[in-house]
């Protein structure tokens, strides 16, 4: 091309002898034979053509961007999930924005509105405060797919809910059957105004099992989790069993136990909740719950695609965990 004019689809169509529609489809890899797509791509490179994402968004009504709004990327499980979603959501006409809410429920809603304002085609969220009233307004402005907890006050397009009833009750029953009566649960958040189903289940199941239970807020990072575990295990009413609602928190329990000269599981039994690969390398290896990450990612990507393409609600599904026993639970010390 001579001069400074920006090459257009019309120029590629004239060069290849194809229609503009055929050129557009070929550039996006949607239709046409491999030979046609290659011919169009070669012409685009030769002419110096570059797609204009703003023009494409205006023409299609889509930005091609999917927001993945995590609760906290200090959580190793969320890191793995976000990385997998980022890979699977990447396509010629689509990309993913991975955003960290840093464990702040108010900030998460602000970030969700930011995604709405920047015309995200859909928002995938791991909600910190599922019951926050702000989610209703967000869901009215953009399709929302919730992972983990449902959004009871919002019309989400889809929800992939974790079966915390099975996970938490199985964990506490395992500790009770081993003989534990003093149990602590480490949770990512404990603010009274936040309704977290896993914590509510823990209190309810504890009554049925005759457990004396404490639920403590614990961060995901190793230093913060170690501080919480150290304070808990140094107290006068030290629990004999702990359920950490993330393996990253359980790592802090291992660190604090080593500092205090406590042995796992002889002095303290411990269960994790998301089966991190590193958990197998601990001494002893951490018993934890496996959630089918690969299946979850496939399901979420399919829901995003269906939501963006059809704008229809997709029926909620529930993900069930499996307890993986590795040796970090035994009878309490006598």
CSV table of C-alpha atoms in Angstrom, one decimal:
chain,number,residue,atom,x,y,z
A,1,UNK,CA,0.0,0.0,0.0
A,2,UNK,CA,1.3,3.5,-0.9
A,3,UNK,CA,0.7,6.5,1.3
A,4,UNK,CA,-0.3,6.6,4.9
A,5,UNK,CA,-3.9,5.3,4.6
A,6,UNK,CA,-4.6,2.4,7.0
A,7,UNK,CA,-5.3,-0.8,5.0
A,8,UNK,CA,-8.9,-2.1,5.4
A,9,UNK,CA,-10.9,-5.3,4.9
A,10,UNK,CA,-11.9,-3.8,1.5
A,11,UNK,CA,-8.3,-3.8,0.4
A,12,UNK,CA,-7.7,-7.4,1.4
A,13,UNK,CA,-11.0,-8.3,-0.4
A,14,UNK,CA,-9.7,-6.6,-3.6
A,15,UNK,CA,-6.4,-8.3,-3.3
A,16,UNK,CA,-7.7,-11.8,-2.8
A,17,UNK,CA,-10.9,-11.6,-4.9
A,18,UNK,CA,-13.0,-12.5,-1.9
A,19,UNK,CA,-16.0,-10.7,-0.4
A,20,UNK,CA,-15.4,-8.6,2.7
A,21,UNK,CA,-17.5,-11.0,4.8
A,22,UNK,CA,-15.4,-13.9,3.7
A,23,UNK,CA,-12.2,-12.0,4.5
A,24,UNK,CA,-13.6,-11.0,8.0
A,25,UNK,CA,-14.5,-14.6,8.7
A,26,UNK,CA,-11.2,-15.9,7.5
A,27,UNK,CA,-9.2,-13.5,9.7
A,28,UNK,CA,-11.1,-14.6,12.7
A,29,UNK,CA,-10.7,-18.3,11.8
A,30,UNK,CA,-14.5,-18.8,11.8
A,31,UNK,CA,-15.2,-20.0,8.2
A,32,UNK,CA,-13.5,-21.0,5.0
A,33,UNK,CA,-11.0,-23.6,4.0
A,34,UNK,CA,-7.5,-23.7,5.5
A,35,UNK,CA,-6.2,-22.6,2.1
A,36,UNK,CA,-8.5,-19.6,2.0
A,37,UNK,CA,-7.6,-18.5,5.6
A,38,UNK,CA,-3.9,-18.8,4.7
A,39,UNK,CA,-4.4,-16.7,1.6
A,40,UNK,CA,-6.2,-14.0,3.5
A,41,UNK,CA,-3.7,-14.0,6.3
A,42,UNK,CA,-0.8,-13.6,3.8
A,43,UNK,CA,-2.6,-10.8,2.0
A,44,UNK,CA,-3.2,-9.0,5.4
A,45,UNK,CA,0.5,-9.3,6.3
A,46,UNK,CA,1.6,-8.1,2.9
A,47,UNK,CA,-0.7,-5.1,3.0
A,48,UNK,CA,0.1,-4.3,6.6
A,49,UNK,CA,-3.4,-4.7,7.8
A,50,UNK,CA,-4.1,-4.6,11.6
A,51,UNK,CA,-7.5,-5.3,13.1
A,52,UNK,CA,-9.2,-2.3,14.8
A,53,UNK,CA,-10.6,-3.7,18.1
A,54,UNK,CA,-12.7,-0.6,18.7
A,55,UNK,CA,-14.3,-0.8,15.3
A,56,UNK,CA,-14.9,-4.5,15.7
A,57,UNK,CA,-16.5,-4.0,19.1
A,58,UNK,CA,-18.8,-1.3,17.7
A,59,UNK,CA,-19.8,-3.4,14.7
A,60,UNK,CA,-20.4,-6.6,16.7
A,61,UNK,CA,-21.6,-5.1,20.0
A,62,UNK,CA,-18.9,-7.1,21.7
A,63,UNK,CA,-15.5,-6.1,23.1
A,64,UNK,CA,-14.1,-9.6,22.9
A,65,UNK,CA,-13.0,-9.4,26.6
A,66,UNK,CA,-14.0,-11.6,29.5
A,67,UNK,CA,-13.4,-10.5,33.0
A,68,UNK,CA,-12.1,-13.1,35.5
A,69,UNK,CA,-12.5,-11.5,38.9
A,70,UNK,CA,-10.8,-13.5,41.6
A,71,UNK,CA,-11.3,-13.2,45.3
A,72,UNK,CA,-7.6,-13.4,46.2
A,73,UNK,CA,-4.7,-14.5,44.0
A,74,UNK,CA,-2.7,-15.2,47.2
A,75,UNK,CA,-4.8,-18.4,47.2
A,76,UNK,CA,-2.9,-21.0,45.2
A,77,UNK,CA,-6.0,-22.7,44.0
A,78,UNK,CA,-7.4,-19.5,42.6
A,79,UNK,CA,-4.1,-18.9,40.9
A,80,UNK,CA,-4.4,-22.3,39.1
A,81,UNK,CA,-8.0,-21.7,38.2
A,82,UNK,CA,-7.3,-18.2,36.8
A,83,UNK,CA,-4.3,-19.4,34.8
A,84,UNK,CA,-6.4,-22.2,33.3
A,85,UNK,CA,-9.3,-19.9,32.5
A,86,UNK,CA,-6.9,-17.4,30.9
A,87,UNK,CA,-5.5,-20.1,28.6
A,88,UNK,CA,-8.9,-21.6,27.7
A,89,UNK,CA,-10.7,-18.3,27.1
A,90,UNK,CA,-8.0,-17.0,24.7
A,91,UNK,CA,-9.2,-17.1,21.1
A,92,UNK,CA,-8.7,-15.1,17.9
A,93,UNK,CA,-11.5,-12.8,18.8
A,94,UNK,CA,-11.5,-13.1,22.6
A,95,UNK,CA,-9.2,-12.5,25.6
A,96,UNK,CA,-9.4,-12.7,29.4
A,97,UNK,CA,-8.7,-10.0,31.9
A,98,UNK,CA,-7.5,-11.7,35.2
A,99,UNK,CA,-8.1,-9.3,38.1
A,100,UNK,CA,-7.3,-9.8,41.8
A,101,UNK,CA,-9.8,-8.4,44.4
A,102,UNK,CA,-7.2,-8.8,47.2
A,103,UNK,CA,-9.8,-10.3,49.6
A,104,UNK,CA,-11.7,-7.0,49.7
A,105,UNK,CA,-15.5,-7.5,49.1
A,106,UNK,CA,-16.1,-3.8,48.4
A,107,UNK,CA,-13.2,-3.5,46.1
A,108,UNK,CA,-14.4,-6.6,44.2
A,109,UNK,CA,-17.7,-4.8,43.4
A,110,UNK,CA,-15.8,-1.7,42.3
A,111,UNK,CA,-13.7,-3.8,40.0
A,112,UNK,CA,-16.9,-5.5,38.6
A,113,UNK,CA,-18.3,-2.1,37.8
A,114,UNK,CA,-15.0,-1.2,36.1
A,115,UNK,CA,-15.4,-4.3,33.9
A,116,UNK,CA,-19.0,-3.3,33.1
A,117,UNK,CA,-17.8,0.3,32.2
A,118,UNK,CA,-15.2,-1.2,29.9
A,119,UNK,CA,-17.8,-3.3,28.1
A,120,UNK,CA,-16.6,-6.7,29.2
A,121,UNK,CA,-18.8,-9.3,27.3
A,122,UNK,CA,-19.1,-11.4,30.6
A,123,UNK,CA,-17.8,-11.4,34.1
A,124,UNK,CA,-16.6,-14.6,35.7
A,125,UNK,CA,-16.4,-14.1,39.5
A,126,UNK,CA,-15.3,-16.0,42.6
A,127,UNK,CA,-17.4,-13.8,45.0
A,128,UNK,CA,-16.1,-12.7,48.4
A,129,UNK,CA,-19.5,-11.6,49.6
A,130,UNK,CA,-22.1,-13.5,47.5
A,131,UNK,CA,-25.0,-11.8,49.3
A,132,UNK,CA,-23.8,-8.2,48.7
A,133,UNK,CA,-26.7,-6.2,47.2
A,134,UNK,CA,-24.3,-4.7,44.7
A,135,UNK,CA,-24.2,-7.9,42.6
A,136,UNK,CA,-27.8,-7.3,41.6
A,137,UNK,CA,-26.9,-4.1,39.7
A,138,UNK,CA,-23.8,-5.6,38.2
A,139,UNK,CA,-25.8,-8.6,36.8
A,140,UNK,CA,-28.3,-6.2,35.3
A,141,UNK,CA,-25.5,-4.5,33.3
A,142,UNK,CA,-23.4,-7.5,32.2
A,143,UNK,CA,-23.7,-11.3,32.1
A,144,UNK,CA,-22.2,-12.8,35.4
A,145,UNK,CA,-21.0,-16.3,35.9
A,146,UNK,CA,-20.4,-17.1,39.6
A,147,UNK,CA,-17.9,-19.8,40.7
A,148,UNK,CA,-18.0,-21.3,44.2
A,149,UNK,CA,-20.9,-19.6,45.9
A,150,UNK,CA,-24.3,-18.6,44.3
A,151,UNK,CA,-25.3,-14.9,44.2
A,152,UNK,CA,-28.7,-15.1,46.0
A,153,UNK,CA,-29.7,-11.5,45.3
A,154,UNK,CA,-28.6,-11.3,41.7
A,155,UNK,CA,-29.8,-12.7,38.4
A,156,UNK,CA,-26.6,-14.4,37.4
A,157,UNK,CA,-26.5,-15.9,33.9
A,158,UNK,CA,-24.9,-19.0,35.4
A,159,UNK,CA,-23.5,-20.4,38.6
A,160,UNK,CA,-21.1,-23.2,39.3
A,161,UNK,CA,-21.5,-23.9,43.0
A,162,UNK,CA,-19.1,-25.8,45.2
A,163,UNK,CA,-20.8,-28.5,47.4
A,164,UNK,CA,-19.4,-27.1,50.7
A,165,UNK,CA,-22.1,-29.1,52.5
A,166,UNK,CA,-20.4,-32.3,51.5
A,167,UNK,CA,-16.8,-30.9,51.9
A,168,UNK,CA,-17.2,-29.3,55.3
A,169,UNK,CA,-19.4,-32.0,56.8
A,170,UNK,CA,-17.0,-34.8,55.6
A,171,UNK,CA,-14.0,-33.0,57.1
A,172,UNK,CA,-15.6,-32.4,60.5
A,173,UNK,CA,-17.0,-36.0,60.6
A,174,UNK,CA,-13.5,-37.3,59.8
A,175,UNK,CA,-12.0,-35.4,62.7
A,176,UNK,CA,-14.9,-36.4,65.0
A,177,UNK,CA,-14.5,-40.1,64.1
A,178,UNK,CA,-10.8,-39.8,64.9
A,179,UNK,CA,-11.8,-38.7,68.4
A,180,UNK,CA,-11.4,-34.9,68.2
A,181,UNK,CA,-13.7,-32.6,70.1
A,182,UNK,CA,-11.8,-29.3,70.1
A,183,UNK,CA,-11.6,-28.1,66.4
A,184,UNK,CA,-10.7,-24.9,64.7
A,185,UNK,CA,-11.8,-23.8,61.2
A,186,UNK,CA,-9.6,-21.4,59.3
A,187,UNK,CA,-11.6,-19.3,56.9
A,188,UNK,CA,-10.6,-16.6,54.4
A,189,UNK,CA,-13.2,-14.1,55.8
A,190,UNK,CA,-15.1,-13.7,58.9
A,191,UNK,CA,-16.9,-10.4,58.7
A,192,UNK,CA,-20.3,-10.6,60.3
A,193,UNK,CA,-22.1,-8.9,57.4
A,194,UNK,CA,-20.7,-11.5,54.9
A,195,UNK,CA,-22.8,-14.7,54.6
A,196,UNK,CA,-20.3,-17.5,53.8
A,197,UNK,CA,-22.0,-20.8,53.4
A,198,UNK,CA,-19.0,-22.9,54.4
A,199,UNK,CA,-18.7,-21.2,57.8
A,200,UNK,CA,-22.4,-21.5,58.4
A,201,UNK,CA,-22.2,-25.2,57.6
A,202,UNK,CA,-19.3,-25.7,60.0
A,203,UNK,CA,-21.2,-24.2,63.0
A,204,UNK,CA,-24.3,-26.3,62.2
A,205,UNK,CA,-22.5,-29.6,61.7
A,206,UNK,CA,-20.4,-29.0,64.8
A,207,UNK,CA,-23.6,-29.0,66.9
A,208,UNK,CA,-24.7,-32.4,65.4
A,209,UNK,CA,-21.2,-33.9,66.1
A,210,UNK,CA,-20.9,-32.4,69.6
A,211,UNK,CA,-17.7,-30.5,68.6
A,212,UNK,CA,-16.5,-27.4,70.3
A,213,UNK,CA,-15.6,-25.3,67.2
A,214,UNK,CA,-13.9,-22.0,66.6
A,215,UNK,CA,-13.9,-20.3,63.2
A,216,UNK,CA,-11.0,-17.9,62.7
A,217,UNK,CA,-10.2,-15.5,59.9
A,218,UNK,CA,-7.0,-16.4,58.1
A,219,UNK,CA,-5.2,-14.9,55.1
A,220,UNK,CA,-3.9,-17.0,52.3
A,221,UNK,CA,-0.3,-15.9,52.3
A,222,UNK,CA,2.3,-18.0,54.2
A,223,UNK,CA,3.4,-15.3,56.6
A,224,UNK,CA,-0.1,-14.3,57.5
A,225,UNK,CA,-1.4,-17.8,57.8
A,226,UNK,CA,1.6,-18.7,60.0
A,227,UNK,CA,0.9,-15.8,62.3
A,228,UNK,CA,-2.8,-16.9,62.8
A,229,UNK,CA,-1.8,-20.5,63.4
A,230,UNK,CA,0.9,-19.5,65.8
A,231,UNK,CA,-1.5,-17.5,67.9
A,232,UNK,CA,-4.1,-20.2,67.8
A,233,UNK,CA,-1.7,-23.0,68.8
A,234,UNK,CA,0.0,-20.9,71.5
A,235,UNK,CA,-3.2,-20.3,73.3
A,236,UNK,CA,-4.5,-22.0,76.5
A,237,UNK,CA,-7.3,-23.7,74.6
A,238,UNK,CA,-5.4,-25.3,71.8
A,239,UNK,CA,-7.5,-27.3,69.4
A,240,UNK,CA,-6.5,-30.9,68.6
A,241,UNK,CA,-7.8,-30.7,65.0
A,242,UNK,CA,-7.9,-28.0,62.4
A,243,UNK,CA,-9.8,-27.7,59.1
A,244,UNK,CA,-8.2,-25.1,56.8
A,245,UNK,CA,-10.6,-23.9,54.1
A,246,UNK,CA,-7.6,-23.6,51.7
A,247,UNK,CA,-4.4,-25.6,51.5
A,248,UNK,CA,-2.4,-22.3,51.5
A,249,UNK,CA,-3.7,-21.7,55.0
A,250,UNK,CA,-2.7,-25.2,56.1
A,251,UNK,CA,0.8,-24.5,55.0
A,252,UNK,CA,0.9,-21.8,57.7
A,253,UNK,CA,-0.2,-24.4,60.3
A,254,UNK,CA,2.7,-26.6,59.3
A,255,UNK,CA,5.1,-23.7,59.7
A,256,UNK,CA,3.7,-22.6,63.1
A,257,UNK,CA,3.6,-26.2,64.4
A,258,UNK,CA,7.3,-26.7,63.5
A,259,UNK,CA,8.2,-23.5,65.4
A,260,UNK,CA,6.2,-24.6,68.5
A,261,UNK,CA,7.6,-28.2,68.5
A,262,UNK,CA,4.2,-29.7,67.7
A,263,UNK,CA,4.0,-32.8,65.5
A,264,UNK,CA,1.4,-33.5,62.8
A,265,UNK,CA,-0.6,-35.7,63.2
A,266,UNK,CA,0.6,-36.9,66.7
A,267,UNK,CA,-0.1,-33.6,68.4
A,268,UNK,CA,-2.4,-31.9,65.9
A,269,UNK,CA,-4.6,-33.3,63.1
A,270,UNK,CA,-5.0,-31.1,60.0
A,271,UNK,CA,-7.2,-31.1,56.9
A,272,UNK,CA,-6.8,-28.9,53.8
A,273,UNK,CA,-9.5,-28.1,51.3
A,274,UNK,CA,-8.2,-27.8,47.8
A,275,UNK,CA,-5.6,-30.4,47.2
A,276,UNK,CA,-2.6,-28.3,46.0
A,277,UNK,CA,0.1,-30.3,44.3
A,278,UNK,CA,2.6,-29.0,46.9
A,279,UNK,CA,0.5,-30.6,49.7
A,280,UNK,CA,1.8,-34.0,48.7
A,281,UNK,CA,5.4,-32.8,49.5
A,282,UNK,CA,4.8,-31.9,53.1
A,283,UNK,CA,5.8,-34.1,56.0
A,284,UNK,CA,3.4,-35.8,56.5
A,285,UNK,CA,1.6,-35.2,53.3
A,286,UNK,CA,-1.6,-33.1,53.8
A,287,UNK,CA,-5.0,-34.8,53.7
A,288,UNK,CA,-7.2,-32.5,51.6
A,289,UNK,CA,-10.2,-32.3,49.3
A,290,UNK,CA,-9.8,-32.6,45.5
A,291,UNK,CA,-12.1,-30.5,43.3
A,292,UNK,CA,-12.0,-31.4,39.6
A,293,UNK,CA,-10.3,-28.3,38.3
A,294,UNK,CA,-10.0,-29.4,34.6
A,295,UNK,CA,-13.7,-30.3,34.4
A,296,UNK,CA,-14.6,-27.0,36.2
A,297,UNK,CA,-12.6,-25.0,33.7
A,298,UNK,CA,-14.2,-26.8,30.7
A,299,UNK,CA,-17.7,-26.2,32.2
A,300,UNK,CA,-17.1,-22.5,32.9
A,301,UNK,CA,-15.7,-21.8,29.4
A,302,UNK,CA,-18.7,-23.5,27.9
A,303,UNK,CA,-21.0,-21.3,30.0
A,304,UNK,CA,-19.2,-18.2,29.0
A,305,UNK,CA,-19.5,-19.0,25.4
A,306,UNK,CA,-23.2,-19.9,25.7
A,307,UNK,CA,-23.9,-16.7,27.6
A,308,UNK,CA,-22.0,-14.4,25.2
A,309,UNK,CA,-23.5,-16.1,22.1
A,310,UNK,CA,-27.1,-16.5,23.2
A,311,UNK,CA,-27.5,-14.3,26.3
A,312,UNK,CA,-29.5,-17.1,27.9
A,313,UNK,CA,-29.3,-18.2,31.5
A,314,UNK,CA,-27.6,-21.6,32.0
A,315,UNK,CA,-28.8,-24.0,34.7
A,316,UNK,CA,-26.7,-24.0,37.9
A,317,UNK,CA,-24.4,-27.0,38.5
A,318,UNK,CA,-22.8,-28.3,41.7
A,319,UNK,CA,-19.2,-29.4,42.0
A,320,UNK,CA,-18.6,-32.2,44.6
A,321,UNK,CA,-15.2,-32.7,46.3
A,322,UNK,CA,-13.4,-35.9,47.2
A,323,UNK,CA,-11.4,-36.4,50.4
A,324,UNK,CA,-7.8,-37.5,49.7
A,325,UNK,CA,-6.4,-39.1,52.8
A,326,UNK,CA,-2.6,-38.7,53.1
A,327,UNK,CA,-1.7,-39.0,56.8
A,328,UNK,CA,-2.2,-35.6,58.5
A,329,UNK,CA,-5.1,-36.9,60.6
A,330,UNK,CA,-5.0,-39.3,63.5
A,331,UNK,CA,-6.4,-39.7,67.0
A,332,UNK,CA,-5.9,-36.7,69.4
A,333,UNK,CA,-3.1,-36.9,71.9
A,334,UNK,CA,-4.0,-38.6,75.2
